[in-house]
Tab-separated table of C-alpha atoms in Angstrom:
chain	number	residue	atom	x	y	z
A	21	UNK	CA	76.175	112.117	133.692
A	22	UNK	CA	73.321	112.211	136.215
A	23	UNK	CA	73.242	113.690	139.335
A	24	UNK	CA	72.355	112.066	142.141
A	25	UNK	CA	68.763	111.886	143.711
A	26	UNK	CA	68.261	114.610	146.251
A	27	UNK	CA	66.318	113.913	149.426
A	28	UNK	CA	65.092	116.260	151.933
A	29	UNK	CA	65.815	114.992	155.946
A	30	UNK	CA	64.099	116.332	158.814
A	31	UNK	CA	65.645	119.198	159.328
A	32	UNK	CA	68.716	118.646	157.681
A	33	UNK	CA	68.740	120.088	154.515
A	34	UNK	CA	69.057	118.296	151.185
A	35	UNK	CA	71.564	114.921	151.579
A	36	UNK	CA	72.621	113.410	148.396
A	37	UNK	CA	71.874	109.634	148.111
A	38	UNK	CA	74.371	107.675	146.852
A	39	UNK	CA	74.658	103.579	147.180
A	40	UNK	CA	78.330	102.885	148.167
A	41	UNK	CA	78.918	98.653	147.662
A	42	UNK	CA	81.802	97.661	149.848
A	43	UNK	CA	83.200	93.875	149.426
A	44	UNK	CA	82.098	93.602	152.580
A	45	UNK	CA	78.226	94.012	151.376
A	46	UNK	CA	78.882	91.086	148.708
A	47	UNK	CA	80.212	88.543	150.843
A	48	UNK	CA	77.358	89.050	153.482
A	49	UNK	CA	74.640	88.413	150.094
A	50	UNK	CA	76.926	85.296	149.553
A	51	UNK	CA	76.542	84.075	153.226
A	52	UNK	CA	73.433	85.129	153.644
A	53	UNK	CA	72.182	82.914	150.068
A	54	UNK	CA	74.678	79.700	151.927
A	55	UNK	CA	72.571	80.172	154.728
A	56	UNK	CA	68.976	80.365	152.833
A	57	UNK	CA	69.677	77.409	150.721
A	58	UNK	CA	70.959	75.489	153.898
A	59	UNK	CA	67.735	76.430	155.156
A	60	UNK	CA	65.673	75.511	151.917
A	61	UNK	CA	67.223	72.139	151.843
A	62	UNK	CA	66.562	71.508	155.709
A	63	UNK	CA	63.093	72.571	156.957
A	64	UNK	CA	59.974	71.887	154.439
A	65	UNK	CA	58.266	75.119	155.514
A	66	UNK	CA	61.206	77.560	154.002
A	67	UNK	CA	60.524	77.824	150.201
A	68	UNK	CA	62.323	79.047	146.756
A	69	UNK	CA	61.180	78.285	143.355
A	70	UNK	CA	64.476	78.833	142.007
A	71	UNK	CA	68.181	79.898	142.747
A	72	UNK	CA	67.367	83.440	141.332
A	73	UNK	CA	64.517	83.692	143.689
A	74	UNK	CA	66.678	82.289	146.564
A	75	UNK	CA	69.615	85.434	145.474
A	76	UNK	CA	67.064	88.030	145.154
A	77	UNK	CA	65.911	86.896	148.577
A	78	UNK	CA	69.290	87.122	149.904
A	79	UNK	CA	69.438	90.792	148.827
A	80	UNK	CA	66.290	91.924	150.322
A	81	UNK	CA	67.192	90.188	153.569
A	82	UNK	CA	70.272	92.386	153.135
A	83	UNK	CA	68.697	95.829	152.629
A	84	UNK	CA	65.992	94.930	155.826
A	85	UNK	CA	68.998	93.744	157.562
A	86	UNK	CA	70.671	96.802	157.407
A	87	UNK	CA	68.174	99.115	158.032
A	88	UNK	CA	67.201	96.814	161.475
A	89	UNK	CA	70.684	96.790	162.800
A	90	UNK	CA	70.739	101.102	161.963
A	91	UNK	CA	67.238	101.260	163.684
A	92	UNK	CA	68.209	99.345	166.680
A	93	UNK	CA	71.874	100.915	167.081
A	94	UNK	CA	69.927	104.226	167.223
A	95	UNK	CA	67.801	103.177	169.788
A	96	UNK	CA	70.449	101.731	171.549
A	97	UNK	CA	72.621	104.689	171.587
A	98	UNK	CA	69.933	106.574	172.841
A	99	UNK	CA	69.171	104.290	175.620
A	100	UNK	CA	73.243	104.475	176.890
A	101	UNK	CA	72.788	108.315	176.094
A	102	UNK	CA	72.393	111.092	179.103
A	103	UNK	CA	68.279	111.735	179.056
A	104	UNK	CA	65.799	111.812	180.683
A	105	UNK	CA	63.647	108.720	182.408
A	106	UNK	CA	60.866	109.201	180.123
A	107	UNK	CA	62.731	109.435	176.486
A	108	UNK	CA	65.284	106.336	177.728
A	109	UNK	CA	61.674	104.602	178.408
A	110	UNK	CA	59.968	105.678	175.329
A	111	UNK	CA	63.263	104.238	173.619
A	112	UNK	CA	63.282	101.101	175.335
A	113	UNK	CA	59.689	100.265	174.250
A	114	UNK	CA	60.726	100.996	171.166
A	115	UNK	CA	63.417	98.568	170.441
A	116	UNK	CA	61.243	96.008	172.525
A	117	UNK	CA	58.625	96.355	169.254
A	118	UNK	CA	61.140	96.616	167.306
A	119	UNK	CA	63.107	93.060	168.019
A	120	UNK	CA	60.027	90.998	167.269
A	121	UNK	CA	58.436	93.752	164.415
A	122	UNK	CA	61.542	93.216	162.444
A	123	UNK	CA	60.605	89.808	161.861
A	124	UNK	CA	56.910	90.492	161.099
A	125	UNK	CA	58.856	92.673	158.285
A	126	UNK	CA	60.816	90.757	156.994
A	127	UNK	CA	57.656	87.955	156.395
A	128	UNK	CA	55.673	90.330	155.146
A	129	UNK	CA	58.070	91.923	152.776
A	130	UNK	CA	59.227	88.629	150.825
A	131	UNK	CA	54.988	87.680	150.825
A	132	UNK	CA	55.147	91.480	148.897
A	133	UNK	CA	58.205	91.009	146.693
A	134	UNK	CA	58.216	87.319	145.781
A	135	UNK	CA	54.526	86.196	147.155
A	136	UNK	CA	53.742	82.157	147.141
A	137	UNK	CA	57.613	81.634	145.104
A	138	UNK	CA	59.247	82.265	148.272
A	139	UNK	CA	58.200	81.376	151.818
A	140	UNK	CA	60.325	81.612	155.113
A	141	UNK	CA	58.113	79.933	157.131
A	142	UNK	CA	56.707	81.652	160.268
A	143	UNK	CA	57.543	83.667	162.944
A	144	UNK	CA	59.949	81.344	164.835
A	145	UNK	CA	61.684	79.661	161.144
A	146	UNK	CA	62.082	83.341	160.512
A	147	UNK	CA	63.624	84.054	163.893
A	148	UNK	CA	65.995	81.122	163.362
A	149	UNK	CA	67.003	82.218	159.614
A	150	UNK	CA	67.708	85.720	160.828
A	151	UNK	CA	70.041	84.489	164.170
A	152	UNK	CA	71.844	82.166	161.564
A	153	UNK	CA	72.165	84.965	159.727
A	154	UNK	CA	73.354	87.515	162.071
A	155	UNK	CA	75.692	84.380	163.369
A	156	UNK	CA	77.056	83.715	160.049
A	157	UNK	CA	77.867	87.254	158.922
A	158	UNK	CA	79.492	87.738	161.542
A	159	UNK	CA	81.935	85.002	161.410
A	160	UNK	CA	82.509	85.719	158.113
A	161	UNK	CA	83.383	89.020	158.676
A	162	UNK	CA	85.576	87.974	161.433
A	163	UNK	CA	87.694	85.862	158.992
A	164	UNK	CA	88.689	89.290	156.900
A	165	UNK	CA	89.389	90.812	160.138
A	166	UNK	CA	91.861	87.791	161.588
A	167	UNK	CA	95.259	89.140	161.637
A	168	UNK	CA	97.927	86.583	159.807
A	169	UNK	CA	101.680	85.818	159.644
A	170	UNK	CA	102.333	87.889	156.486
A	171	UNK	CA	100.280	88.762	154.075
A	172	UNK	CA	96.628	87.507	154.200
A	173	UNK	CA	94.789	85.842	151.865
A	174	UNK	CA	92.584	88.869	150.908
A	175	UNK	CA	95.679	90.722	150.422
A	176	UNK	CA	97.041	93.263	147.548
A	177	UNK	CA	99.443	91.831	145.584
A	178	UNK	CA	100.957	95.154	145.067
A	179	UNK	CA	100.993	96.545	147.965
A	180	UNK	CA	100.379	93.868	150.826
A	181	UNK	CA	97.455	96.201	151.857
A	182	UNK	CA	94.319	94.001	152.620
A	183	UNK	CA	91.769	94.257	150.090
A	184	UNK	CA	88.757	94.335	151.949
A	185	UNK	CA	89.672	96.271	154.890
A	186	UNK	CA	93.221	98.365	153.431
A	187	UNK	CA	94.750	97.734	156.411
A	188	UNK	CA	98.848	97.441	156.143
A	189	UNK	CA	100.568	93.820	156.476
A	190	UNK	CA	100.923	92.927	160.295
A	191	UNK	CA	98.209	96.032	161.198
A	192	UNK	CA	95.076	95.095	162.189
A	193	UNK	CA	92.030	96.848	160.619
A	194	UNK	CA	90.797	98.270	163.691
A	195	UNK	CA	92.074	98.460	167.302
A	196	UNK	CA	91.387	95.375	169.197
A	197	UNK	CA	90.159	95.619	172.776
Protein backbone atom coordinates (compact mmCIF):
# COMPACT_ATOMS: atom_id res chain seq x y z
CA UNK A 1 0.00 0.00 0.00
CA UNK A 2 1.13 3.57 -0.71
CA UNK A 3 1.47 6.21 1.49
CA UNK A 4 0.04 9.22 1.02
CA UNK A 5 1.66 12.33 -0.73
CA UNK A 6 3.34 14.57 1.78
CA UNK A 7 3.15 18.33 1.39
CA UNK A 8 5.00 20.92 3.18
CA UNK A 9 2.55 24.18 4.46
CA UNK A 10 3.83 27.40 5.43
CA UNK A 11 4.92 26.87 8.50
CA UNK A 12 3.08 23.99 9.41
CA UNK A 13 4.99 21.10 9.06
CA UNK A 14 4.33 18.19 6.72
CA UNK A 15 0.17 17.60 6.27
CA UNK A 16 -0.76 14.44 4.64
CA UNK A 17 -3.07 14.85 1.58
CA UNK A 18 -5.72 12.71 1.36
CA UNK A 19 -9.06 13.19 -1.00
CA UNK A 20 -12.06 12.34 1.28
CA UNK A 21 -15.47 11.96 -1.33
CA UNK A 22 -18.53 12.55 0.75
CA UNK A 23 -22.11 11.82 -1.01
CA UNK A 24 -22.48 15.12 -0.59
CA UNK A 25 -19.52 15.91 -3.28
CA UNK A 26 -21.41 13.50 -5.87
CA UNK A 27 -24.69 14.93 -5.82
CA UNK A 28 -23.28 18.57 -6.21
CA UNK A 29 -21.22 16.97 -9.74
CA UNK A 30 -24.80 15.65 -10.56
CA UNK A 31 -26.46 19.14 -10.09
CA UNK A 32 -23.90 20.92 -11.20
CA UNK A 33 -23.86 18.58 -14.91
CA UNK A 34 -28.28 19.26 -14.67
CA UNK A 35 -27.39 22.68 -14.54
CA UNK A 36 -24.57 22.74 -17.48
CA UNK A 37 -26.66 20.80 -19.84
CA UNK A 38 -29.71 23.11 -18.97
CA UNK A 39 -27.39 25.69 -19.89
CA UNK A 40 -25.98 23.93 -23.13
CA UNK A 41 -29.43 23.39 -24.38
CA UNK A 42 -30.53 27.13 -23.62
CA UNK A 43 -27.96 29.81 -24.62
CA UNK A 44 -25.93 29.17 -28.08
CA UNK A 45 -22.75 30.67 -26.60
CA UNK A 46 -22.29 27.74 -23.76
CA UNK A 47 -20.68 24.73 -25.59
CA UNK A 48 -19.94 20.75 -25.06
CA UNK A 49 -18.92 18.40 -27.68
CA UNK A 50 -20.14 15.59 -25.79
CA UNK A 51 -21.78 14.36 -22.44
CA UNK A 52 -18.25 13.24 -21.22
CA UNK A 53 -16.96 16.64 -21.89
CA UNK A 54 -20.08 18.23 -20.25
CA UNK A 55 -19.20 15.60 -16.78
CA UNK A 56 -15.63 16.34 -16.83
CA UNK A 57 -16.68 19.98 -16.90
CA UNK A 58 -18.91 19.49 -14.06
CA UNK A 59 -15.95 18.18 -12.01
CA UNK A 60 -13.60 20.91 -12.65
CA UNK A 61 -16.30 23.45 -11.88
CA UNK A 62 -16.40 21.41 -8.66
CA UNK A 63 -12.72 21.45 -7.62
CA UNK A 64 -12.61 25.61 -8.61
CA UNK A 65 -15.78 25.77 -6.76
CA UNK A 66 -14.45 24.58 -3.76
CA UNK A 67 -11.36 26.15 -3.58
CA UNK A 68 -13.42 29.80 -4.28
CA UNK A 69 -15.89 29.28 -1.54
CA UNK A 70 -12.46 28.18 0.97
CA UNK A 71 -10.68 31.35 -0.44
CA UNK A 72 -13.50 33.65 0.15
CA UNK A 73 -14.64 32.11 3.67
CA UNK A 74 -11.01 32.90 4.66
CA UNK A 75 -11.19 36.25 3.68
CA UNK A 76 -14.34 36.63 5.14
CA UNK A 77 -13.44 35.38 8.47
CA UNK A 78 -10.73 37.61 8.51
CA UNK A 79 -12.72 40.59 7.68
CA UNK A 80 -15.38 39.72 10.90
CA UNK A 81 -12.01 38.93 12.80
CA UNK A 82 -10.48 41.52 15.61
CA UNK A 83 -7.49 43.41 13.40
CA UNK A 84 -6.37 46.02 12.54
CA UNK A 85 -7.85 48.81 9.87
CA UNK A 86 -5.20 48.12 7.48
CA UNK A 87 -5.19 44.03 7.32
CA UNK A 88 -9.39 44.14 7.42
CA UNK A 89 -8.69 46.61 4.27
CA UNK A 90 -6.04 44.66 2.63
CA UNK A 91 -8.66 41.70 3.07
CA UNK A 92 -11.48 43.44 1.74
CA UNK A 93 -9.65 44.29 -1.54
CA UNK A 94 -8.92 41.04 -1.67
CA UNK A 95 -12.18 39.31 -1.85
CA UNK A 96 -13.34 42.38 -4.05
CA UNK A 97 -10.63 40.76 -6.82
CA UNK A 98 -11.44 37.83 -5.86
CA UNK A 99 -15.49 37.79 -6.65
CA UNK A 100 -14.98 38.79 -10.26
CA UNK A 101 -11.20 36.84 -10.64
CA UNK A 102 -12.95 33.67 -9.83
CA UNK A 103 -14.80 33.89 -12.89
CA UNK A 104 -11.85 34.95 -15.10
CA UNK A 105 -10.64 31.38 -13.60
CA UNK A 106 -12.93 29.46 -14.14
CA UNK A 107 -12.96 30.69 -18.23
CA UNK A 108 -9.65 30.36 -18.44
CA UNK A 109 -9.28 27.01 -16.85
CA UNK A 110 -11.94 25.02 -19.08
CA UNK A 111 -10.09 27.14 -22.39
CA UNK A 112 -6.82 25.07 -20.59
CA UNK A 113 -8.44 21.72 -19.87
CA UNK A 114 -10.98 21.21 -22.65
CA UNK A 115 -9.95 24.28 -25.16
CA UNK A 116 -12.51 24.97 -28.31
CA UNK A 117 -14.71 21.37 -27.03
CA UNK A 118 -16.06 23.30 -24.28
CA UNK A 119 -17.03 26.97 -24.07
CA UNK A 120 -19.01 28.80 -21.21
CA UNK A 121 -19.46 31.76 -22.88
CA UNK A 122 -18.15 35.04 -21.36
CA UNK A 123 -17.85 36.81 -18.41
CA UNK A 124 -21.55 37.49 -17.63
CA UNK A 125 -22.89 33.57 -19.15
CA UNK A 126 -20.19 32.52 -16.75
CA UNK A 127 -21.48 34.67 -13.91
CA UNK A 128 -24.98 33.30 -14.54
CA UNK A 129 -23.78 29.46 -14.73
CA UNK A 130 -21.89 29.89 -11.49
CA UNK A 131 -25.11 31.79 -9.44
CA UNK A 132 -27.26 28.83 -10.89
CA UNK A 133 -24.86 26.85 -9.61
CA UNK A 134 -24.28 28.11 -6.22
CA UNK A 135 -28.39 28.37 -6.26
CA UNK A 136 -28.84 24.87 -7.19
CA UNK A 137 -26.37 23.21 -4.82
CA UNK A 138 -27.68 24.67 -2.40
CA UNK A 139 -31.18 23.60 -2.70
CA UNK A 140 -30.12 20.39 -3.22
CA UNK A 141 -28.31 20.20 -0.27
CA UNK A 142 -31.15 21.63 1.57
CA UNK A 143 -33.38 18.65 0.53
CA UNK A 144 -30.85 16.07 2.54
CA UNK A 145 -30.98 18.43 5.31
CA UNK A 146 -35.13 18.75 5.50
CA UNK A 147 -36.18 17.04 8.56
CA UNK A 148 -39.24 14.37 7.83
CA UNK A 149 -42.04 12.48 9.64
CA UNK A 150 -40.04 9.24 10.11
CA UNK A 151 -37.51 8.06 8.39
CA UNK A 152 -36.27 10.03 5.30
CA UNK A 153 -35.80 9.01 2.08
CA UNK A 154 -31.94 9.00 2.27
CA UNK A 155 -32.29 6.93 5.25
CA UNK A 156 -30.44 3.56 6.59
CA UNK A 157 -32.45 0.80 6.37
CA UNK A 158 -30.73 -0.65 9.30
CA UNK A 159 -30.47 1.75 11.42
CA UNK A 160 -32.87 4.76 10.46
CA UNK A 161 -29.62 6.88 10.55
CA UNK A 162 -29.58 9.24 7.44
CA UNK A 163 -27.18 8.24 4.95
CA UNK A 164 -25.79 11.31 3.85
CA UNK A 165 -25.67 13.27 6.91
CA UNK A 166 -25.85 10.12 9.93
CA UNK A 167 -28.04 12.03 11.71
CA UNK A 168 -30.66 9.85 14.01
CA UNK A 169 -34.51 9.60 12.87
CA UNK A 170 -36.41 12.84 14.08
CA UNK A 171 -32.67 14.68 14.76
CA UNK A 172 -31.74 17.13 12.57
CA UNK A 173 -28.17 17.09 11.14
CA UNK A 174 -27.17 20.25 12.55
CA UNK A 175 -28.75 22.77 14.97
CA UNK A 176 -31.15 25.00 13.29
CA UNK A 177 -31.17 28.69 14.15
Amino acid sequence: MRSPARITGSGEGPIIARIALRPLDLVDVFVYLVVLGTFIQLFPAVISESFLLALLTAVLLKVVLEAVLWVKTRLLRGIRSPSGALARTIRIAALVLVLPGSKFLVLELVDLVFGDAVRLGGFFAVTALIIVLMLARGAARRLFEREGPGVSAGADAATGADAVTGAAPGRPSRPRP
